Amino acid sequence: MAELKELTPRSVDYSQWYQDLVIKADMAENSAVRGCMVIKPYGYAIWEKMQAELDRMFKETGHQNAYFPLFIPKSFLSKEAAHVEGFAKECAVVTHYRLKADSEGKGVVVDPAAKLEEELIVRPTSETIIWSTYKNWIQSYRDLPLLINQWANVVRWEMRTRLFLRTAEFLWQEGHTAHATESEALAETKQMLEVYASFAENFMAMPVVKGVKSPNERFAGAVETFCIEGLMQDGKALQAGTSHFLGQNFAKAFDVTFATKEGNRDYVWATSWGVSTRLIGALIMCHSDDNGLVLPPKLAPYQVVIVPIYRSEEQLAQIDGKVAEIVRKLRALGVSVKYDNNDNKKPGWKFAEYELKGVPVRLALGARDLDNGTIEIARRDTLTKETRSIENIEAYVKALLDEIQDNIYQKAFNFRTSVTRTVDSYEEFKVEIEKGGFLLAHWDGTPETEELIKAETKATIRCIPLEGDKTPGKCMVTGKPSAQRVYFARAY
Amino acid sequence: MAELKELTPRSVDYSQWYQDLVIKADMAENSAVRGCMVIKPYGYAIWEKMQAELDRMFKETGHQNAYFPLFIPKSFLSKEAAHVEGFAKECAVVTHYRLKADSEGKGVVVDPAAKLEEELIVRPTSETIIWSTYKNWIQSYRDLPLLINQWANVVRWEMRTRLFLRTAEFLWQEGHTAHATESEALAETKQMLEVYASFAENFMAMPVVKGVKSPNERFAGAVETFCIEGLMQDGKALQAGTSHFLGQNFAKAFDVTFATKEGNRDYVWATSWGVSTRLIGALIMCHSDDNGLVLPPKLAPYQVVIVPIYRSEEQLAQIDGKVAEIVRKLRALGVSVKYDNNDNKKPGWKFAEYELKGVPVRLALGARDLDNGTIEIARRDTLTKETRSIENIEAYVKALLDEIQDNIYQKAFNFRTSVTRTVDSYEEFKVEIEKGGFLLAHWDGTPETEELIKAETKATIRCIPLEGDKTPGKCMVTGKPSAQRVYFARAY
């Protein structure tokens, strides 16, 4: 059990616990390239599960996938005024297209003769290259709506990076849609917010608040940014997905007009929306514990692991036979299962390893179990175990996985509820924010007040919630009118 | 039928026919960035089908997916001597990490203060960054084999590009495996060649020759490169996939050693293997005709399209009802189907459109069919149609799709056979190469002779085949001994 001891407890140093866990559970590691991570097979398997579900949801809502270039001509970034402010700053710039042998013939140097006429930016997001393309795809209302998603890598030259949460290169999907009317584009923006919220709650087992960003936190180039916000176990919020209503900003920047049904020409209405490998960081921080990962069954690379307990080759052969039957029946029920009969590792090592890896259910089968017709079944979420009849164990496991999925969600929901408070005075706010969690408070709607609060308390407005209490009040700082309480928190 | 007339016939200009078809069938287009393409939804849907099958095959052979950085430190490229020769030349170089507003405040310029200490190369292939990572992952024989695949974008600064066939950025998968023994690594290399050949023949319906590259055509850094070679309708060959036995070259370059079972230390043995979006170009050129795409049912975005023929709303409503039943039954059989009851387009337009798009089977249902209990069924591969009883049409369509898949393969196989000849003299070779196709000829095994042939005839050695006649002979150029005939062709 040596590995477990080395995981820093959350209560000692939450940040170190996260770092330890990502590394020790073989999720990801830092690479030789500053700020870029290597996503290891176990971490990538979770991303594949996320992708499969999201992709299905996107297609069910009428979207198609496509692929646009990695590079963006530098001039494109400047075409939308707010966008350039937000994205042109920290990005990777390609200036040359050739290397040549150095004078000593040992290494390579950049060939100064191979300088690009216009520099290329590695996409930090693809609105500009995509809207320059849409200009040719959209002529008439018959070409609308255009509902496209892209799975891609993007690069933002972040100075302080953390595995999954903030990396220079990350993987994501970005939806980019074009519509004939404002209301249709707004409906799309909200639909995709619902898709994200549904994915977060039903697959990640992570409760989220749905809301609108304040102007300060809005996407560069958007008219309105909708978001889902999760709450981590250390009381900090994490933005888990955004859906932007872009108005006609990008259509105007790239001159994308269409012939309306009525025979006029109008600019197209746009949305964009994305989630990234950051979700893996959220998944880890929302559920895991001092023993390792706790994965919701719906996203676990394998849902069940079976470990044989034996003293002889004969016993192992008998157990192998019984397990083959259980594996077959579990797979027939759609349950993914790994049988670890690796002879190089002891059962205790395996137990610790799969606990660390967050496998939702562990079955252990020994020679005595074979005699008694029993099997040991352990839950990762509650760390409890019981010995049951092996009869019809498959159906029991299947039902247990659903129960674990629900339980993990409920635990996160209860935690969030317990640390979400309404606060009425700024004095109280300053005390409460130190304890973490969401604070629902009144705000006068101005960027100045928001900035003051952020400067003094490190708390930001996570969102103006779409649901819940909408009673007006007075700003806790200025006393000016406030339309409704908003969510404040310190955030990742 | 305006679109069809605009497709240049293959006999007039094969190259223009390909270009026309890729554009008109909405597969891909050139982007605003030189050499980079936009893969449109219809083209991307084919790539998704390819990915799904290949990914399944990789996983069934024990591989896991992971993700490594987009960027490679410049110095890494020089670590393997042959590799730097092959890959360091034409690549995108990131030199800066920030832009800033220009002096007029209108655009952005590269911030000279944000110059990278070491330039980063956008990966042209990932051996170097991956082997620098494997160094930390591999300590003992227990860590081997390491069987990893990556789905990613790569960039090679090609000067002359063609959609799908040769683009600056393309999508691919790259497998990178590490083994304890030479024989195990060689077995892996050959296994993946078989996976590629099986995919090409069983899914793409494209017969391929399996072979070994001559040293001139070998991957930069490989000990041996295995390949599959397809033959296009214009008689030119196309390399469709490669699997490299890398020996200990990369292990030595990145100092990756392991403790053997016997307690010694040894360098690790490596393979790498990849296929790319180039396969989409091969798919198009292998089967399509002057009317448009011909897609094998196993990779078609949808296998069946249903077009209603009606004169009134009432008729359409009746047809809609009947079609809903057919669609449901087809889907239950695992057949993908699109019902196009768009009222803005006439049936003739739709027929031409789906012919262009290569949908394998088209069903047309009219009011008279409803009375007669019949349906019209058209095959894309043979351009034939018949009217049949609608009774149990689903099973008929299902069987027909299999027949079409086989027929497309057989047609390509027969064509290849008809243009594959053995040639004994260089004089004959020079005449025959002008007619296209594969020429099986004797070669003395030297790079000099290969280069001479290439310079004089534009033909290259596609591969030294693994199967078929292995009778030794004399080189057609020098008369020196030849171990076996090799495949020559002009190639893409």
Coordinates of C-alpha atoms in Angstrom, one line a residue, chain B residues 1-490:
Chain B
M1 CA -28.4 17.6 -63.7
A2 CA -26.2 20.7 -64.1
E3 CA -23.7 19.5 -61.5
L4 CA -22.9 16.3 -63.3
K5 CA -22.0 18.0 -66.6
E6 CA -19.5 20.2 -64.7
L7 CA -17.5 17.2 -63.5
T8 CA -14.5 16.9 -65.9
P9 CA -14.5 13.3 -67.2
R10 CA -11.6 11.1 -66.1
S11 CA -10.6 10.4 -69.7
V12 CA -10.2 14.1 -70.3
D13 CA -8.2 15.1 -67.3
Y14 CA -8.0 12.7 -64.4
S15 CA -6.4 15.2 -62.1
Q16 CA -9.0 17.8 -62.8
W17 CA -11.8 15.2 -62.3
Y18 CA -10.4 14.5 -58.9
Q19 CA -10.2 18.1 -57.9
D20 CA -13.7 18.8 -59.3
L21 CA -15.1 15.8 -57.4
V22 CA -13.6 16.6 -54.0
I23 CA -15.1 20.1 -54.3
K24 CA -18.5 19.3 -55.7
A25 CA -19.1 16.4 -53.5
D26 CA -18.5 18.6 -50.5
M27 CA -15.6 16.6 -49.3
A28 CA -13.0 19.3 -48.6
E29 CA -11.7 22.6 -49.9
N30 CA -8.6 24.8 -49.7
S31 CA -8.4 27.2 -46.8
A32 CA -7.1 30.7 -46.4
V33 CA -3.9 29.1 -45.1
R34 CA -1.6 27.9 -47.8
G35 CA -1.6 24.1 -48.1
C36 CA -4.1 23.6 -45.3
M37 CA -7.5 22.1 -46.1
V38 CA -10.9 22.4 -44.6
I39 CA -12.5 19.0 -44.3
K40 CA -16.2 19.5 -44.8
P41 CA -18.8 17.5 -43.0
Y42 CA -19.4 14.9 -45.7
G43 CA -15.6 14.2 -46.0
Y44 CA -15.2 14.3 -42.3
A45 CA -18.0 11.8 -41.8
I46 CA -16.0 9.3 -43.9
W47 CA -12.9 10.0 -41.8
E48 CA -15.0 9.3 -38.7
K49 CA -16.1 5.9 -40.1
M50 CA -12.4 5.1 -40.9
Q51 CA -11.3 6.2 -37.4
A52 CA -14.0 4.1 -35.7
E53 CA -13.0 0.9 -37.6
L54 CA -9.2 1.4 -37.3
D55 CA -9.5 2.4 -33.6
R56 CA -11.5 -0.8 -32.9
M57 CA -8.8 -2.9 -34.8
F58 CA -6.0 -1.2 -32.8
K59 CA -7.7 -1.9 -29.5
E60 CA -8.4 -5.5 -30.4
T61 CA -4.7 -5.9 -31.0
G62 CA -4.0 -4.5 -27.5
H63 CA -3.2 -0.9 -28.1
Q64 CA -4.3 2.1 -26.1
N65 CA -4.7 5.7 -27.1
A66 CA -2.8 8.6 -25.6
Y67 CA -1.9 12.2 -26.5
F68 CA 1.5 13.8 -26.8
P69 CA 2.4 17.5 -27.4
L70 CA 1.8 19.3 -30.7
F71 CA 5.3 20.9 -30.3
I72 CA 8.7 19.4 -30.5
P73 CA 11.8 21.2 -29.1
K74 CA 14.0 21.9 -32.1
S75 CA 17.0 20.1 -30.6
F76 CA 14.9 16.8 -30.3
L77 CA 14.7 16.6 -34.1
S78 CA 18.5 16.3 -34.4
K79 CA 18.9 13.5 -32.0
E80 CA 18.4 10.7 -34.5
A81 CA 20.7 11.2 -37.4
A82 CA 18.6 9.8 -40.3
H83 CA 15.4 11.3 -38.8
V84 CA 16.7 14.9 -38.9
E85 CA 17.6 14.4 -42.6
G86 CA 14.1 13.4 -43.4
F87 CA 12.0 15.6 -41.2
A88 CA 13.8 18.7 -40.1
K89 CA 13.6 20.4 -43.4
E90 CA 10.1 21.5 -44.3
C91 CA 8.3 22.2 -41.1
A92 CA 6.5 25.0 -39.3
V93 CA 8.6 26.7 -36.7
V94 CA 7.2 28.6 -33.7
T95 CA 9.6 31.3 -32.7
H96 CA 7.5 33.6 -30.6
Y97 CA 4.7 33.4 -28.0
R98 CA 3.0 36.7 -28.0
L99 CA 1.5 39.4 -30.2
K100 CA 1.0 43.0 -29.4
A101 CA -1.0 45.9 -30.8
D102 CA 0.8 47.6 -33.7
S103 CA 1.9 51.3 -33.4
E104 CA -1.3 52.5 -35.1
G105 CA -3.5 50.4 -32.8
K106 CA -5.3 48.8 -35.7
G107 CA -3.7 45.4 -36.0
V108 CA -1.2 43.1 -34.2
V109 CA 2.5 42.5 -34.6
V110 CA 4.7 39.8 -33.2
D111 CA 6.2 41.0 -29.9
P112 CA 10.0 40.8 -30.4
A113 CA 10.4 40.6 -26.6
A114 CA 8.5 37.3 -26.6
K115 CA 11.0 35.2 -28.4
L116 CA 11.4 31.6 -27.4
E117 CA 14.8 30.5 -26.1
E118 CA 14.5 27.3 -28.2
E119 CA 12.3 27.2 -31.2
L120 CA 9.4 24.7 -31.3
I121 CA 8.6 22.6 -34.3
V122 CA 5.0 21.7 -35.0
R123 CA 5.2 17.9 -35.1
P124 CA 5.7 16.4 -38.6
T125 CA 5.6 13.0 -36.8
S126 CA 6.0 12.3 -33.1
E127 CA 8.8 9.7 -32.7
T128 CA 11.2 12.2 -31.0
I129 CA 8.8 13.7 -28.5
I130 CA 7.3 10.3 -27.7
W131 CA 10.7 8.5 -27.2
S132 CA 11.8 11.3 -25.0
T133 CA 8.7 10.5 -22.9
Y134 CA 9.1 6.7 -23.1
K135 CA 12.5 7.2 -21.4
N136 CA 10.7 7.9 -18.2
W137 CA 8.0 5.2 -18.7
I138 CA 10.3 2.3 -19.3
Q139 CA 12.6 0.9 -16.7
S140 CA 12.1 -2.9 -16.8
Y141 CA 10.9 -5.7 -19.0
R142 CA 7.7 -5.5 -16.9
D143 CA 6.9 -2.2 -18.5
L144 CA 7.0 -3.8 -22.0
P145 CA 5.5 -4.1 -24.5
L146 CA 4.2 -0.5 -24.5
L147 CA 1.5 -0.4 -27.2
I148 CA 0.3 3.2 -27.8
N149 CA -1.5 5.0 -30.5
Q150 CA -2.3 8.7 -31.0
W151 CA -4.9 10.4 -33.2
A152 CA -3.5 13.8 -34.1
N153 CA -2.8 16.5 -36.6
V154 CA 0.7 16.9 -38.1
V155 CA 2.3 19.5 -40.3
R156 CA 4.8 19.1 -43.2
W157 CA 5.4 22.2 -45.2
E158 CA 4.7 20.7 -48.6
M159 CA 5.2 23.0 -51.5
R160 CA 2.8 21.4 -53.9
T161 CA -0.4 20.3 -52.2
R162 CA -3.5 18.4 -53.3
L163 CA -6.7 18.0 -51.2
F164 CA -6.4 14.9 -49.0
L165 CA -3.4 13.5 -51.0
R166 CA -0.8 16.0 -49.9
T167 CA -1.5 18.8 -47.5
A168 CA 0.6 20.9 -45.2
E169 CA -1.6 19.9 -42.2
F170 CA -3.2 16.5 -42.2
L171 CA -5.0 14.2 -39.7
W172 CA -3.6 10.8 -38.9
Q173 CA -3.0 8.2 -36.3
E174 CA 0.5 7.2 -35.3
G175 CA 1.2 4.1 -33.3
H176 CA 4.5 4.0 -31.3
T177 CA 5.4 0.8 -29.6
A178 CA 8.3 -0.4 -27.5
H179 CA 9.4 -4.0 -27.1
A180 CA 11.9 -6.1 -25.2
T181 CA 13.1 -8.1 -28.2
E182 CA 13.8 -7.6 -31.9
S183 CA 11.5 -10.4 -33.0
E184 CA 8.6 -9.0 -30.9
A185 CA 9.0 -5.6 -32.5
L186 CA 9.2 -7.1 -36.0
A187 CA 6.1 -9.2 -35.3
E188 CA 4.3 -6.0 -34.2
T189 CA 5.4 -4.2 -37.4
K190 CA 4.0 -7.0 -39.5
Q191 CA 0.9 -7.3 -37.4
M192 CA 0.0 -3.6 -38.0
L193 CA 0.8 -4.0 -41.7
E194 CA -1.8 -6.8 -41.8
V195 CA -4.3 -4.6 -39.9
Y196 CA -3.9 -1.9 -42.5
A197 CA -4.2 -4.3 -45.4
S198 CA -7.3 -5.8 -43.9
F199 CA -8.8 -2.3 -43.4
A200 CA -8.0 -1.3 -46.9
E201 CA -9.4 -4.4 -48.5
N202 CA -12.4 -5.1 -46.2
F203 CA -13.6 -1.6 -45.6
M204 CA -12.2 0.6 -48.3
A205 CA -12.7 -2.2 -50.9
M206 CA -9.2 -1.3 -52.2
P207 CA -6.9 -4.2 -53.0
V208 CA -3.4 -3.5 -51.8
V209 CA 0.1 -5.0 -52.3
K210 CA 2.0 -5.6 -49.1
G211 CA 5.7 -5.2 -49.2
V212 CA 8.9 -3.7 -48.0
K213 CA 10.2 -0.3 -49.1
S214 CA 13.6 -0.1 -50.8
P215 CA 16.2 1.8 -48.7
N216 CA 15.6 5.0 -50.8
E217 CA 11.9 5.1 -49.9
R218 CA 12.4 4.0 -46.2
F219 CA 11.1 6.2 -43.4
A220 CA 13.8 8.5 -42.0
G221 CA 15.1 6.6 -38.9
A222 CA 13.6 3.2 -39.7
V223 CA 15.6 -0.1 -40.2
E224 CA 12.8 -1.4 -42.4
T225 CA 9.6 0.2 -43.7
F226 CA 6.6 -2.0 -44.6
C227 CA 3.8 -0.6 -46.7
I228 CA 0.6 -1.2 -48.5
E229 CA 0.3 0.1 -52.0
G230 CA -3.0 0.7 -53.8
L231 CA -3.5 1.3 -57.5
M232 CA -5.6 4.2 -58.7
Q233 CA -7.8 4.2 -61.8
D234 CA -5.3 6.3 -63.8
G235 CA -2.7 3.6 -63.3
K236 CA -0.7 5.5 -60.6
A237 CA 0.2 3.8 -57.3
L238 CA -0.6 5.3 -53.9
Q239 CA 1.1 4.4 -50.7
A240 CA -1.8 3.9 -48.3
G241 CA -0.1 3.0 -45.0
T242 CA 3.3 2.3 -43.6
S243 CA 4.5 0.3 -40.6
H244 CA 8.1 0.9 -39.6
F245 CA 10.5 -1.4 -37.7
L246 CA 12.8 1.2 -36.0
G247 CA 15.2 -1.2 -34.5
Q248 CA 17.0 0.4 -31.5
N249 CA 17.6 3.7 -33.3
F250 CA 15.2 5.9 -31.3
A251 CA 16.0 4.1 -28.1
K252 CA 19.7 4.9 -28.6
A253 CA 18.9 8.5 -29.6
F254 CA 16.9 9.0 -26.5
D255 CA 18.8 6.6 -24.2
V256 CA 15.8 4.3 -23.5
T257 CA 17.1 1.2 -21.8
F258 CA 15.4 -1.5 -19.7
A259 CA 16.3 -4.2 -17.2
T260 CA 15.9 -7.5 -18.9
K261 CA 14.5 -10.6 -17.3
E262 CA 18.1 -11.9 -17.1
G263 CA 19.2 -8.8 -15.1
N264 CA 21.1 -7.0 -17.9
R265 CA 20.3 -3.6 -19.4
D266 CA 19.4 -3.4 -23.1
Y267 CA 18.0 -0.8 -25.5
V268 CA 14.4 -1.1 -26.3
W269 CA 13.1 -2.2 -29.7
A270 CA 10.6 0.1 -31.5
T271 CA 8.0 0.3 -34.2
S272 CA 5.8 3.1 -35.5
W273 CA 3.0 3.0 -38.0
G274 CA 0.5 5.4 -39.5
V275 CA -2.3 6.1 -41.9
S276 CA -3.8 9.5 -42.6
T277 CA -6.6 11.5 -44.3
R278 CA -4.7 10.6 -47.5
L279 CA -6.8 7.4 -47.4
I280 CA -9.9 9.5 -48.3
G281 CA -8.1 10.6 -51.5
A282 CA -7.3 7.0 -52.2
L283 CA -10.9 5.9 -51.6
I284 CA -12.1 8.6 -54.1
M285 CA -9.6 7.8 -56.8
C286 CA -9.9 4.0 -56.5
H287 CA -13.7 3.7 -57.1
S288 CA -15.4 6.9 -58.2
D289 CA -16.6 7.6 -61.8
D290 CA -17.6 10.5 -64.0
N291 CA -21.0 10.8 -62.3
G292 CA -19.4 11.3 -58.9
L293 CA -18.3 9.4 -55.8
V294 CA -18.7 5.7 -55.5
L295 CA -18.4 4.8 -51.8
P296 CA -18.1 1.3 -50.3
P297 CA -21.2 0.8 -48.1
K298 CA -18.9 0.1 -45.0
L299 CA -17.6 3.7 -45.1
A300 CA -20.5 5.6 -46.6
P301 CA -21.8 8.4 -44.2
Y302 CA -25.2 6.9 -45.0
Q303 CA -25.7 3.8 -47.0
V304 CA -29.2 4.3 -48.2
V305 CA -31.1 7.4 -49.3
I306 CA -34.9 7.4 -49.8
V307 CA -36.5 10.0 -52.1
P308 CA -40.3 10.5 -52.2
I309 CA -42.0 11.1 -55.6
Y310 CA -45.2 13.0 -55.1
R311 CA -47.6 15.6 -56.6
S312 CA -49.6 16.6 -53.6
E313 CA -49.3 17.0 -49.8
E314 CA -51.6 14.1 -49.4
Q315 CA -49.4 11.8 -51.4
L316 CA -46.4 13.0 -49.5
A317 CA -48.1 12.3 -46.2
Q318 CA -48.9 8.7 -47.3
I319 CA -45.3 8.2 -48.5
D320 CA -43.9 9.6 -45.3
G321 CA -45.8 7.0 -43.3
K322 CA -44.6 4.1 -45.4
V323 CA -41.0 5.4 -45.4
A324 CA -41.0 5.7 -41.6
E325 CA -41.6 2.0 -41.4
I326 CA -38.9 1.2 -43.9
V327 CA -36.4 3.5 -42.1
R328 CA -37.2 1.8 -38.8
K329 CA -36.7 -1.7 -40.2
L330 CA -33.5 -0.7 -42.0
R331 CA -32.0 0.9 -38.8
A332 CA -32.9 -2.3 -36.9
L333 CA -30.7 -4.2 -39.4
G334 CA -27.8 -1.7 -38.7
V335 CA -28.3 0.1 -42.0
S336 CA -27.8 3.9 -42.0
V337 CA -30.4 5.7 -44.0
K338 CA -31.4 9.2 -44.8
Y339 CA -34.9 10.2 -45.9
D340 CA -34.8 13.3 -48.0
N341 CA -38.4 14.8 -48.1
N342 CA -37.1 18.3 -48.5
D343 CA -39.8 20.1 -50.5
N344 CA -37.4 22.7 -52.0
K345 CA -35.7 20.3 -54.3
K346 CA -37.1 18.2 -57.2
P347 CA -36.5 14.4 -57.3
G348 CA -34.3 14.8 -60.4
W349 CA -32.0 17.1 -58.5
K350 CA -31.9 14.8 -55.5
F351 CA -31.1 11.8 -57.7
A352 CA -28.1 13.7 -59.2
E353 CA -27.0 14.9 -55.8
Y354 CA -26.9 11.5 -54.2
E355 CA -25.2 10.0 -57.2
L356 CA -22.6 12.7 -56.9
K357 CA -22.2 11.9 -53.2
G358 CA -21.9 8.2 -53.9
V359 CA -24.7 6.9 -51.7
P360 CA -24.6 3.2 -52.3
V361 CA -28.4 2.5 -52.6
R362 CA -31.2 4.9 -53.5
L363 CA -34.8 4.0 -52.9
A364 CA -37.6 6.0 -54.6
L365 CA -41.2 5.7 -53.6
G366 CA -44.1 7.2 -55.5
A367 CA -47.9 7.3 -55.2
R368 CA -48.1 4.6 -57.8
D369 CA -45.7 2.4 -55.9
L370 CA -47.9 2.6 -52.9
D371 CA -50.8 1.4 -55.0
N372 CA -48.7 -1.4 -56.5
G373 CA -46.8 -2.4 -53.4
T374 CA -43.5 -1.7 -55.2
I375 CA -40.4 0.5 -54.7
E376 CA -37.6 1.5 -57.0
I377 CA -34.1 0.6 -56.0
A378 CA -31.0 2.0 -57.6
R379 CA -27.4 0.9 -57.2
R380 CA -24.7 3.5 -57.3
D381 CA -21.9 1.1 -58.3
T382 CA -23.5 -0.2 -61.4
L383 CA -25.9 2.7 -62.0
T384 CA -28.7 0.2 -62.6
K385 CA -32.2 0.2 -61.1
E386 CA -35.2 -2.0 -60.8
T387 CA -38.7 -2.0 -59.4
R388 CA -39.3 -4.6 -56.7
S389 CA -42.0 -5.6 -54.3
I390 CA -41.8 -3.4 -51.2
E391 CA -42.4 -6.6 -49.1
N392 CA -39.3 -7.3 -47.0
I393 CA -37.3 -4.7 -48.9
E394 CA -35.1 -4.2 -45.9
A395 CA -33.5 -7.6 -46.0
Y396 CA -33.0 -7.2 -49.8
V397 CA -31.3 -3.8 -49.2
K398 CA -29.1 -5.3 -46.5
A399 CA -27.9 -8.1 -48.7
L400 CA -27.5 -5.7 -51.6
L401 CA -25.1 -3.5 -49.6
D402 CA -22.9 -6.5 -49.0
E403 CA -23.0 -7.3 -52.7
I404 CA -22.1 -3.7 -53.6
Q405 CA -19.2 -3.8 -51.1
D406 CA -17.9 -7.0 -52.8
N407 CA -18.5 -5.8 -56.3
I408 CA -16.6 -2.6 -55.7
Y409 CA -13.7 -4.5 -54.4
Q410 CA -13.8 -7.0 -57.2
K411 CA -13.9 -4.3 -59.9
A412 CA -10.8 -2.6 -58.4
F413 CA -9.1 -6.0 -58.1
N414 CA -9.8 -6.8 -61.7
F415 CA -8.6 -3.5 -62.8
R416 CA -5.4 -3.8 -60.9
T417 CA -4.8 -7.3 -62.2
S418 CA -5.4 -6.0 -65.8
V419 CA -2.7 -3.4 -65.4
T420 CA -0.1 -5.5 -63.5
R421 CA 2.5 -6.9 -65.9
T422 CA 5.9 -8.6 -65.6
V423 CA 8.5 -6.8 -67.7
D424 CA 11.9 -8.3 -68.5
S425 CA 13.8 -5.6 -70.4
Y426 CA 14.4 -2.0 -69.6
E427 CA 13.3 -1.1 -73.2
E428 CA 10.0 -2.8 -72.6
F429 CA 9.8 -1.1 -69.2
K430 CA 10.1 2.3 -70.6
V431 CA 7.3 1.7 -73.1
E432 CA 5.0 0.0 -70.6
I433 CA 5.5 2.5 -67.8
E434 CA 3.8 5.1 -70.0
K435 CA 0.6 3.1 -70.0
G436 CA 0.5 3.1 -66.2
G437 CA -0.1 0.3 -63.8
F438 CA 2.2 -1.9 -61.8
L439 CA 5.3 -3.4 -63.5
L440 CA 7.0 -6.4 -61.9
A441 CA 10.6 -6.3 -62.8
H442 CA 14.0 -7.4 -61.6
W443 CA 16.3 -4.9 -59.9
D444 CA 19.8 -5.3 -58.6
G445 CA 19.0 -3.9 -55.2
T446 CA 21.2 -0.8 -55.5
P447 CA 20.1 2.8 -54.9
E448 CA 22.0 3.8 -58.0
T449 CA 19.9 1.7 -60.3
E450 CA 16.7 2.8 -58.6
E451 CA 17.7 6.4 -59.0
L452 CA 18.5 6.0 -62.6
I453 CA 15.2 4.4 -63.3
K454 CA 13.4 7.1 -61.5
A455 CA 15.3 9.9 -63.3
E456 CA 14.6 8.3 -66.7
T457 CA 11.0 7.1 -66.3
K458 CA 9.6 8.8 -63.2
A459 CA 8.8 5.4 -61.8
T460 CA 9.7 4.4 -58.3
I461 CA 10.0 1.0 -56.6
R462 CA 6.7 0.8 -54.7
C463 CA 7.7 -2.2 -52.7
I464 CA 9.5 -5.5 -52.6
P465 CA 6.4 -7.7 -52.3
L466 CA 6.0 -10.1 -49.3
E467 CA 3.8 -12.5 -51.3
G468 CA 3.8 -13.9 -54.8
D469 CA 6.6 -15.1 -57.1
K470 CA 10.0 -15.0 -55.4
T471 CA 12.0 -16.4 -58.3
P472 CA 15.5 -14.8 -58.6
G473 CA 16.5 -13.2 -61.9
K474 CA 18.7 -10.5 -63.5
C475 CA 18.3 -6.7 -63.1
M476 CA 16.6 -5.3 -66.2
V477 CA 19.1 -2.4 -66.2
T478 CA 22.4 -3.8 -65.1
G479 CA 22.0 -7.5 -65.6
K480 CA 23.3 -8.1 -62.1
P481 CA 21.5 -10.7 -59.8
S482 CA 18.1 -9.9 -58.5
A483 CA 16.6 -11.7 -55.5
Q484 CA 13.0 -11.3 -56.7
R485 CA 10.8 -9.1 -58.9
V486 CA 9.7 -5.8 -57.3
Y487 CA 6.8 -3.5 -58.0
F488 CA 7.4 -0.4 -60.0
A489 CA 4.9 2.4 -60.8
R490 CA 4.5 6.1 -61.1

